[in-house]
C-alpha cells in the first residue's frame, strides 16, 4: 500500500501542488517568525538595558526571519513555472 504512495503523489493535479506549497510557505514563515523573535528578544535581554533597544532587537530578529522566509518561499513558488507579471512603470 505504501509503495504506491509516491506514484500517487507524482500524479497529483497542479492545484494540490500549489496548496502544498502554500501550506509549506505558511509553516516556514510562522516558524521563522517565532524563532527570529525569540532570538532577537533573547539577545535584547542579554545585551541591552532600555526597553526601546530591546524592542528594536526583537523587531530586527523578526524582520530578518521574515525576510529569510520570503526569500525561501519565493524560490519555492518560482519552481512552479508560473508566468511572471511585467513590471509596472
PDB file of N, CA and C in Angstrom:
ATOM      1  N   UNK A   1       0.818  -1.195   0.000  1.00  0.00           N
ATOM      2  CA  UNK A   1       0.000   0.000   0.000  1.00  0.00           C
ATOM      3  C   UNK A   1       0.865   1.265   0.000  1.00  0.00           C
ATOM      4  N   UNK A   2       1.912   1.288   0.831  1.00  0.00           N
ATOM      5  CA  UNK A   2       2.749   2.477   0.907  1.00  0.00           C
ATOM      6  C   UNK A   2       3.656   2.615  -0.311  1.00  0.00           C
ATOM      7  N   UNK A   3       3.912   1.530  -0.996  1.00  0.00           N
ATOM      8  CA  UNK A   3       4.758   1.603  -2.177  1.00  0.00           C
ATOM      9  C   UNK A   3       4.079   2.380  -3.299  1.00  0.00           C
ATOM     10  N   UNK A   4       2.761   2.409  -3.307  1.00  0.00           N
ATOM     11  CA  UNK A   4       2.053   3.123  -4.364  1.00  0.00           C
ATOM     12  C   UNK A   4       1.876   4.610  -4.058  1.00  0.00           C
ATOM     13  N   UNK A   5       2.225   5.056  -2.842  1.00  0.00           N
ATOM     14  CA  UNK A   5       2.032   6.463  -2.484  1.00  0.00           C
ATOM     15  C   UNK A   5       2.876   7.429  -3.302  1.00  0.00           C
ATOM     16  N   UNK A   6       4.183   7.184  -3.529  1.00  0.00           N
ATOM     17  CA  UNK A   6       4.940   8.157  -4.312  1.00  0.00           C
ATOM     18  C   UNK A   6       4.397   8.355  -5.720  1.00  0.00           C
ATOM     19  N   UNK A   7       3.928   7.291  -6.353  1.00  0.00           N
ATOM     20  CA  UNK A   7       3.384   7.458  -7.698  1.00  0.00           C
ATOM     21  C   UNK A   7       2.078   8.243  -7.657  1.00  0.00           C
ATOM     22  N   UNK A   8       1.300   8.065  -6.591  1.00  0.00           N
ATOM     23  CA  UNK A   8       0.064   8.831  -6.457  1.00  0.00           C
ATOM     24  C   UNK A   8       0.363  10.306  -6.218  1.00  0.00           C
ATOM     25  N   UNK A   9       1.434  10.586  -5.480  1.00  0.00           N
ATOM     26  CA  UNK A   9       1.788  11.981  -5.219  1.00  0.00           C
ATOM     27  C   UNK A   9       2.364  12.643  -6.471  1.00  0.00           C
ATOM     28  N   UNK A  10       3.029  11.846  -7.319  1.00  0.00           N
ATOM     29  CA  UNK A  10       3.622  12.404  -8.534  1.00  0.00           C
ATOM     30  C   UNK A  10       2.553  12.772  -9.552  1.00  0.00           C
ATOM     31  N   UNK A  11       1.391  12.141  -9.477  1.00  0.00           N
ATOM     32  CA  UNK A  11       0.341  12.403 -10.453  1.00  0.00           C
ATOM     33  C   UNK A  11      -0.737  13.334  -9.914  1.00  0.00           C
ATOM     34  N   UNK A  12      -0.452  14.028  -8.822  1.00  0.00           N
ATOM     35  CA  UNK A  12      -1.469  14.926  -8.270  1.00  0.00           C
ATOM     36  C   UNK A  12      -1.661  16.139  -9.168  1.00  0.00           C
ATOM     37  N   UNK A  13      -2.853  16.683  -9.197  1.00  0.00           N
ATOM     38  CA  UNK A  13      -3.116  17.857 -10.048  1.00  0.00           C
ATOM     39  C   UNK A  13      -2.327  19.074  -9.567  1.00  0.00           C
ATOM     40  N   UNK A  14      -2.084  20.022 -10.462  1.00  0.00           N
ATOM     41  CA  UNK A  14      -1.294  21.202 -10.088  1.00  0.00           C
ATOM     42  C   UNK A  14      -1.915  22.032  -8.967  1.00  0.00           C
ATOM     43  N   UNK A  15      -3.249  21.994  -8.844  1.00  0.00           N
ATOM     44  CA  UNK A  15      -3.890  22.769  -7.781  1.00  0.00           C
ATOM     45  C   UNK A  15      -3.455  22.266  -6.408  1.00  0.00           C
ATOM     46  N   UNK A  16      -3.334  20.942  -6.272  1.00  0.00           N
ATOM     47  CA  UNK A  16      -2.917  20.375  -5.000  1.00  0.00           C
ATOM     48  C   UNK A  16      -1.452  20.658  -4.722  1.00  0.00           C
ATOM     49  N   UNK A  17      -0.654  20.702  -5.775  1.00  0.00           N
ATOM     50  CA  UNK A  17       0.751  21.049  -5.601  1.00  0.00           C
ATOM     51  C   UNK A  17       0.877  22.489  -5.103  1.00  0.00           C
ATOM     52  N   UNK A  18       0.042  23.360  -5.624  1.00  0.00           N
ATOM     53  CA  UNK A  18       0.049  24.754  -5.180  1.00  0.00           C
ATOM     54  C   UNK A  18      -0.399  24.848  -3.722  1.00  0.00           C
ATOM     55  N   UNK A  19      -1.425  24.083  -3.348  1.00  0.00           N
ATOM     56  CA  UNK A  19      -1.878  24.069  -1.959  1.00  0.00           C
ATOM     57  C   UNK A  19      -0.773  23.601  -1.027  1.00  0.00           C
ATOM     58  N   UNK A  20      -0.051  22.567  -1.425  1.00  0.00           N
ATOM     59  CA  UNK A  20       1.038  22.047  -0.599  1.00  0.00           C
ATOM     60  C   UNK A  20       2.139  23.089  -0.453  1.00  0.00           C
ATOM     61  N   UNK A  21       2.417  23.816  -1.519  1.00  0.00           N
ATOM     62  CA  UNK A  21       3.446  24.862  -1.439  1.00  0.00           C
ATOM     63  C   UNK A  21       2.999  26.005  -0.531  1.00  0.00           C
ATOM     64  N   UNK A  22       1.730  26.373  -0.577  1.00  0.00           N
ATOM     65  CA  UNK A  22       1.227  27.425   0.309  1.00  0.00           C
ATOM     66  C   UNK A  22       1.302  26.982   1.763  1.00  0.00           C
ATOM     67  N   UNK A  23       0.922  25.734   2.026  1.00  0.00           N
ATOM     68  CA  UNK A  23       0.996  25.236   3.402  1.00  0.00           C
ATOM     69  C   UNK A  23       2.436  25.228   3.904  1.00  0.00           C
ATOM     70  N   UNK A  24       3.358  24.797   3.061  1.00  0.00           N
ATOM     71  CA  UNK A  24       4.770  24.789   3.448  1.00  0.00           C
ATOM     72  C   UNK A  24       5.286  26.215   3.659  1.00  0.00           C
ATOM     73  N   UNK A  25       4.844  27.146   2.817  1.00  0.00           N
ATOM     74  CA  UNK A  25       5.285  28.534   2.940  1.00  0.00           C
ATOM     75  C   UNK A  25       4.766  29.170   4.228  1.00  0.00           C
ATOM     76  N   UNK A  26       3.519  28.920   4.560  1.00  0.00           N
ATOM     77  CA  UNK A  26       2.950  29.478   5.795  1.00  0.00           C
ATOM     78  C   UNK A  26       3.633  28.876   7.011  1.00  0.00           C
ATOM     79  N   UNK A  27       3.864  27.569   6.977  1.00  0.00           N
ATOM     80  CA  UNK A  27       4.545  26.899   8.080  1.00  0.00           C
ATOM     81  C   UNK A  27       5.960  27.458   8.269  1.00  0.00           C
ATOM     82  N   UNK A  28       6.689  27.587   7.173  1.00  0.00           N
ATOM     83  CA  UNK A  28       8.054  28.113   7.229  1.00  0.00           C
ATOM     84  C   UNK A  28       8.075  29.539   7.762  1.00  0.00           C
ATOM     85  N   UNK A  29       7.153  30.372   7.298  1.00  0.00           N
ATOM     86  CA  UNK A  29       7.108  31.766   7.719  1.00  0.00           C
ATOM     87  C   UNK A  29       6.791  31.894   9.208  1.00  0.00           C
ATOM     88  N   UNK A  30       5.782  31.173   9.669  1.00  0.00           N
ATOM     89  CA  UNK A  30       5.432  31.253  11.085  1.00  0.00           C
ATOM     90  C   UNK A  30       6.547  30.725  11.973  1.00  0.00           C
ATOM     91  N   UNK A  31       7.158  29.626  11.549  1.00  0.00           N
ATOM     92  CA  UNK A  31       8.247  29.050  12.330  1.00  0.00           C
ATOM     93  C   UNK A  31       9.428  30.009  12.447  1.00  0.00           C
ATOM     94  N   UNK A  32       9.827  30.589  11.312  1.00  0.00           N
ATOM     95  CA  UNK A  32      10.965  31.510  11.337  1.00  0.00           C
ATOM     96  C   UNK A  32      10.635  32.786  12.087  1.00  0.00           C
ATOM     97  N   UNK A  33       9.396  33.244  11.994  1.00  0.00           N
ATOM     98  CA  UNK A  33       8.999  34.441  12.726  1.00  0.00           C
ATOM     99  C   UNK A  33       9.117  34.213  14.234  1.00  0.00           C
ATOM    100  N   UNK A  34       8.646  33.074  14.699  1.00  0.00           N
ATOM    101  CA  UNK A  34       8.723  32.775  16.133  1.00  0.00           C
ATOM    102  C   UNK A  34      10.180  32.636  16.570  1.00  0.00           C
ATOM    103  N   UNK A  35      10.969  31.865  15.819  1.00  0.00           N
ATOM    104  CA  UNK A  35      12.364  31.665  16.210  1.00  0.00           C
ATOM    105  C   UNK A  35      13.166  32.968  16.123  1.00  0.00           C
ATOM    106  N   UNK A  36      12.918  33.760  15.106  1.00  0.00           N
ATOM    107  CA  UNK A  36      13.625  35.035  14.983  1.00  0.00           C
ATOM    108  C   UNK A  36      13.251  36.002  16.088  1.00  0.00           C
ATOM    109  N   UNK A  37      11.969  36.025  16.446  1.00  0.00           N
ATOM    110  CA  UNK A  37      11.530  36.897  17.541  1.00  0.00           C
ATOM    111  C   UNK A  37      12.120  36.446  18.868  1.00  0.00           C
ATOM    112  N   UNK A  38      12.137  35.144  19.093  1.00  0.00           N
ATOM    113  CA  UNK A  38      12.741  34.633  20.330  1.00  0.00           C
ATOM    114  C   UNK A  38      14.236  34.933  20.396  1.00  0.00           C
ATOM    115  N   UNK A  39      14.922  34.756  19.284  1.00  0.00           N
ATOM    116  CA  UNK A  39      16.358  35.040  19.256  1.00  0.00           C
ATOM    117  C   UNK A  39      16.616  36.532  19.461  1.00  0.00           C
ATOM    118  N   UNK A  40      15.851  37.382  18.789  1.00  0.00           N
ATOM    119  CA  UNK A  40      16.011  38.825  18.963  1.00  0.00           C
ATOM    120  C   UNK A  40      15.680  39.268  20.371  1.00  0.00           C
ATOM    121  N   UNK A  41      14.644  38.688  20.952  1.00  0.00           N
ATOM    122  CA  UNK A  41      14.285  39.022  22.321  1.00  0.00           C
ATOM    123  C   UNK A  41      15.341  38.571  23.312  1.00  0.00           C
ATOM    124  N   UNK A  42      15.907  37.378  23.099  1.00  0.00           N
ATOM    125  CA  UNK A  42      16.947  36.881  23.997  1.00  0.00           C
ATOM    126  C   UNK A  42      18.202  37.748  23.917  1.00  0.00           C
ATOM    127  N   UNK A  43      18.589  38.114  22.706  1.00  0.00           N
ATOM    128  CA  UNK A  43      19.750  38.999  22.548  1.00  0.00           C
ATOM    129  C   UNK A  43      19.473  40.347  23.191  1.00  0.00           C
ATOM    130  N   UNK A  44      18.265  40.866  23.023  1.00  0.00           N
ATOM    131  CA  UNK A  44      17.899  42.131  23.643  1.00  0.00           C
ATOM    132  C   UNK A  44      17.959  42.081  25.159  1.00  0.00           C
ATOM    133  N   UNK A  45      17.502  40.979  25.733  1.00  0.00           N
ATOM    134  CA  UNK A  45      17.560  40.837  27.196  1.00  0.00           C
ATOM    135  C   UNK A  45      18.990  40.742  27.703  1.00  0.00           C
ATOM    136  N   UNK A  46      19.867  40.086  26.953  1.00  0.00           N
ATOM    137  CA  UNK A  46      21.244  39.902  27.399  1.00  0.00           C
ATOM    138  C   UNK A  46      22.115  41.138  27.186  1.00  0.00           C
ATOM    139  N   UNK A  47      21.873  41.877  26.119  1.00  0.00           N
ATOM    140  CA  UNK A  47      22.801  42.945  25.755  1.00  0.00           C
ATOM    141  C   UNK A  47      22.318  44.359  26.063  1.00  0.00           C
ATOM    142  N   UNK A  48      21.029  44.588  26.137  1.00  0.00           N
ATOM    143  CA  UNK A  48      20.528  45.950  26.236  1.00  0.00           C
ATOM    144  C   UNK A  48      19.742  46.162  27.520  1.00  0.00           C
ATOM    145  N   UNK A  49      19.766  47.400  28.006  1.00  0.00           N
ATOM    146  CA  UNK A  49      19.056  47.736  29.238  1.00  0.00           C
ATOM    147  C   UNK A  49      17.707  48.406  28.973  1.00  0.00           C
ATOM    148  N   UNK A  50      17.671  49.287  28.012  1.00  0.00           N
ATOM    149  CA  UNK A  50      16.457  50.059  27.763  1.00  0.00           C
ATOM    150  C   UNK A  50      15.390  49.270  27.026  1.00  0.00           C
ATOM    151  N   UNK A  51      14.145  49.635  27.278  1.00  0.00           N
ATOM    152  CA  UNK A  51      13.026  48.952  26.628  1.00  0.00           C
ATOM    153  C   UNK A  51      13.017  49.205  25.121  1.00  0.00           C
ATOM    154  N   UNK A  52      13.430  50.398  24.724  1.00  0.00           N
ATOM    155  CA  UNK A  52      13.434  50.726  23.301  1.00  0.00           C
ATOM    156  C   UNK A  52      14.447  49.908  22.524  1.00  0.00           C
ATOM    157  N   UNK A  53      15.634  49.738  23.080  1.00  0.00           N
ATOM    158  CA  UNK A  53      16.652  48.959  22.374  1.00  0.00           C
ATOM    159  C   UNK A  53      16.307  47.469  22.390  1.00  0.00           C
ATOM    160  N   UNK A  54      15.681  47.015  23.466  1.00  0.00           N
ATOM    161  CA  UNK A  54      15.247  45.614  23.499  1.00  0.00           C
ATOM    162  C   UNK A  54      14.164  45.367  22.453  1.00  0.00           C
ATOM    163  N   UNK A  55      13.249  46.299  22.328  1.00  0.00           N
ATOM    164  CA  UNK A  55      12.192  46.169  21.310  1.00  0.00           C
ATOM    165  C   UNK A  55      12.778  46.207  19.909  1.00  0.00           C
ATOM    166  N   UNK A  56      13.782  47.063  19.723  1.00  0.00           N
ATOM    167  CA  UNK A  56      14.424  47.147  18.409  1.00  0.00           C
ATOM    168  C   UNK A  56      15.143  45.846  18.078  1.00  0.00           C
ATOM    169  N   UNK A  57      15.762  45.229  19.072  1.00  0.00           N
ATOM    170  CA  UNK A  57      16.433  43.949  18.853  1.00  0.00           C
ATOM    171  C   UNK A  57      15.425  42.870  18.474  1.00  0.00           C
ATOM    172  N   UNK A  58      14.303  42.848  19.152  1.00  0.00           N
ATOM    173  CA  UNK A  58      13.246  41.889  18.838  1.00  0.00           C
ATOM    174  C   UNK A  58      12.706  42.128  17.431  1.00  0.00           C
ATOM    175  N   UNK A  59      12.484  43.388  17.086  1.00  0.00           N
ATOM    176  CA  UNK A  59      11.972  43.722  15.753  1.00  0.00           C
ATOM    177  C   UNK A  59      12.978  43.353  14.667  1.00  0.00           C
ATOM    178  N   UNK A  60      14.261  43.548  14.952  1.00  0.00           N
ATOM    179  CA  UNK A  60      15.288  43.166  13.982  1.00  0.00           C
ATOM    180  C   UNK A  60      15.287  41.655  13.759  1.00  0.00           C
ATOM    181  N   UNK A  61      15.191  40.884  14.833  1.00  0.00           N
ATOM    182  CA  UNK A  61      15.141  39.430  14.704  1.00  0.00           C
ATOM    183  C   UNK A  61      13.928  38.974  13.910  1.00  0.00           C
ATOM    184  N   UNK A  62      12.777  39.577  14.192  1.00  0.00           N
ATOM    185  CA  UNK A  62      11.560  39.219  13.463  1.00  0.00           C
ATOM    186  C   UNK A  62      11.666  39.622  11.993  1.00  0.00           C
ATOM    187  N   UNK A  63      12.214  40.782  11.728  1.00  0.00           N
ATOM    188  CA  UNK A  63      12.359  41.241  10.344  1.00  0.00           C
ATOM    189  C   UNK A  63      13.324  40.396   9.541  1.00  0.00           C
ATOM    190  N   UNK A  64      14.438  40.018  10.164  1.00  0.00           N
ATOM    191  CA  UNK A  64      15.395  39.147   9.474  1.00  0.00           C
ATOM    192  C   UNK A  64      14.769  37.789   9.185  1.00  0.00           C
ATOM    193  N   UNK A  65      13.986  37.286  10.125  1.00  0.00           N
ATOM    194  CA  UNK A  65      13.318  35.995   9.923  1.00  0.00           C
ATOM    195  C   UNK A  65      12.291  36.078   8.802  1.00  0.00           C
ATOM    196  N   UNK A  66      11.508  37.149   8.764  1.00  0.00           N
ATOM    197  CA  UNK A  66      10.509  37.300   7.702  1.00  0.00           C
ATOM    198  C   UNK A  66      11.175  37.458   6.337  1.00  0.00           C
ATOM    199  N   UNK A  67      12.271  38.190   6.281  1.00  0.00           N
ATOM    200  CA  UNK A  67      12.995  38.336   5.017  1.00  0.00           C
ATOM    201  C   UNK A  67      13.550  37.017   4.517  1.00  0.00           C
ATOM    202  N   UNK A  68      14.083  36.227   5.439  1.00  0.00           N
ATOM    203  CA  UNK A  68      14.603  34.917   5.080  1.00  0.00           C
ATOM    204  C   UNK A  68      13.487  33.996   4.595  1.00  0.00           C
ATOM    205  N   UNK A  69      12.357  34.013   5.279  1.00  0.00           N
ATOM    206  CA  UNK A  69      11.220  33.181   4.874  1.00  0.00           C
ATOM    207  C   UNK A  69      10.688  33.618   3.514  1.00  0.00           C
ATOM    208  N   UNK A  70      10.616  34.918   3.277  1.00  0.00           N
ATOM    209  CA  UNK A  70      10.131  35.427   1.997  1.00  0.00           C
ATOM    210  C   UNK A  70      11.026  34.952   0.857  1.00  0.00           C
ATOM    211  N   UNK A  71      12.338  35.006   1.065  1.00  0.00           N
ATOM    212  CA  UNK A  71      13.273  34.575   0.033  1.00  0.00           C
ATOM    213  C   UNK A  71      13.102  33.098  -0.290  1.00  0.00           C
ATOM    214  N   UNK A  72      13.025  32.272   0.746  1.00  0.00           N
ATOM    215  CA  UNK A  72      12.867  30.836   0.515  1.00  0.00           C
ATOM    216  C   UNK A  72      11.519  30.499  -0.116  1.00  0.00           C
ATOM    217  N   UNK A  73      10.473  31.167   0.321  1.00  0.00           N
ATOM    218  CA  UNK A  73       9.142  30.899  -0.244  1.00  0.00           C
ATOM    219  C   UNK A  73       9.058  31.343  -1.697  1.00  0.00           C
ATOM    220  N   UNK A  74       9.683  32.451  -2.037  1.00  0.00           N
ATOM    221  CA  UNK A  74       9.645  32.897  -3.430  1.00  0.00           C
ATOM    222  C   UNK A  74      10.403  31.919  -4.324  1.00  0.00           C
ATOM    223  N   UNK A  75      11.455  31.304  -3.810  1.00  0.00           N
ATOM    224  CA  UNK A  75      12.157  30.274  -4.587  1.00  0.00           C
ATOM    225  C   UNK A  75      11.274  29.051  -4.801  1.00  0.00           C
ATOM    226  N   UNK A  76      10.509  28.679  -3.780  1.00  0.00           N
ATOM    227  CA  UNK A  76       9.608  27.536  -3.924  1.00  0.00           C
ATOM    228  C   UNK A  76       8.562  27.797  -4.989  1.00  0.00           C
ATOM    229  N   UNK A  77       8.000  28.984  -5.003  1.00  0.00           N
ATOM    230  CA  UNK A  77       6.953  29.292  -5.971  1.00  0.00           C
ATOM    231  C   UNK A  77       7.509  29.500  -7.373  1.00  0.00           C
ATOM    232  N   UNK A  78       8.761  29.908  -7.498  1.00  0.00           N
ATOM    233  CA  UNK A  78       9.361  30.034  -8.820  1.00  0.00           C
ATOM    234  C   UNK A  78       9.517  28.676  -9.487  1.00  0.00           C
ATOM    235  N   UNK A  79       9.671  27.631  -8.683  1.00  0.00           N
ATOM    236  CA  UNK A  79       9.845  26.296  -9.249  1.00  0.00           C
ATOM    237  C   UNK A  79       8.565  25.776  -9.903  1.00  0.00           C
ATOM    238  N   UNK A  80       7.427  26.426  -9.650  1.00  0.00           N
ATOM    239  CA  UNK A  80       6.173  26.018 -10.295  1.00  0.00           C
ATOM    240  C   UNK A  80       6.118  26.431 -11.754  1.00  0.00           C
ATOM    241  N   UNK A  81       6.922  27.409 -12.133  1.00  0.00           N
ATOM    242  CA  UNK A  81       6.937  27.854 -13.515  1.00  0.00           C
ATOM    243  C   UNK A  81       5.756  28.742 -13.871  1.00  0.00           C
ATOM    244  N   UNK A  82       5.261  29.491 -12.913  1.00  0.00           N
ATOM    245  CA  UNK A  82       4.141  30.403 -13.181  1.00  0.00           C
ATOM    246  C   UNK A  82       4.634  31.583 -14.008  1.00  0.00           C
ATOM    247  N   UNK A  83       3.803  32.119 -14.879  1.00  0.00           N
ATOM    248  CA  UNK A  83       4.236  33.274 -15.659  1.00  0.00           C
ATOM    249  C   UNK A  83       4.417  34.499 -14.766  1.00  0.00           C
ATOM    250  N   UNK A  84       5.434  35.282 -15.081  1.00  0.00           N
ATOM    251  CA  UNK A  84       5.703  36.482 -14.289  1.00  0.00           C
ATOM    252  C   UNK A  84       4.974  37.673 -14.896  1.00  0.00           C
ATOM    253  N   UNK A  85       4.526  38.551 -14.030  1.00  0.00           N
ATOM    254  CA  UNK A  85       3.866  39.767 -14.491  1.00  0.00           C
ATOM    255  C   UNK A  85       4.911  40.771 -14.948  1.00  0.00           C
ATOM    256  N   UNK A  86       4.597  41.555 -15.963  1.00  0.00           N
ATOM    257  CA  UNK A  86       5.547  42.584 -16.392  1.00  0.00           C
ATOM    258  C   UNK A  86       5.646  43.674 -15.325  1.00  0.00           C
ATOM    259  N   UNK A  87       6.804  44.298 -15.177  1.00  0.00           N
ATOM    260  CA  UNK A  87       6.943  45.347 -14.149  1.00  0.00           C
ATOM    261  C   UNK A  87       6.093  46.559 -14.497  1.00  0.00           C
ATOM    262  N   UNK A  88       5.553  47.192 -13.449  1.00  0.00           N
ATOM    263  CA  UNK A  88       4.760  48.405 -13.649  1.00  0.00           C
ATOM    264  C   UNK A  88       5.690  49.585 -13.748  1.00  0.00           C
ATOM    265  N   UNK A  89       5.347  50.492 -14.612  1.00  0.00           N
ATOM    266  CA  UNK A  89       6.157  51.704 -14.801  1.00  0.00           C
ATOM    267  C   UNK A  89       5.543  52.898 -14.147  1.00  0.00           C
TER     268      UNK A  89
END
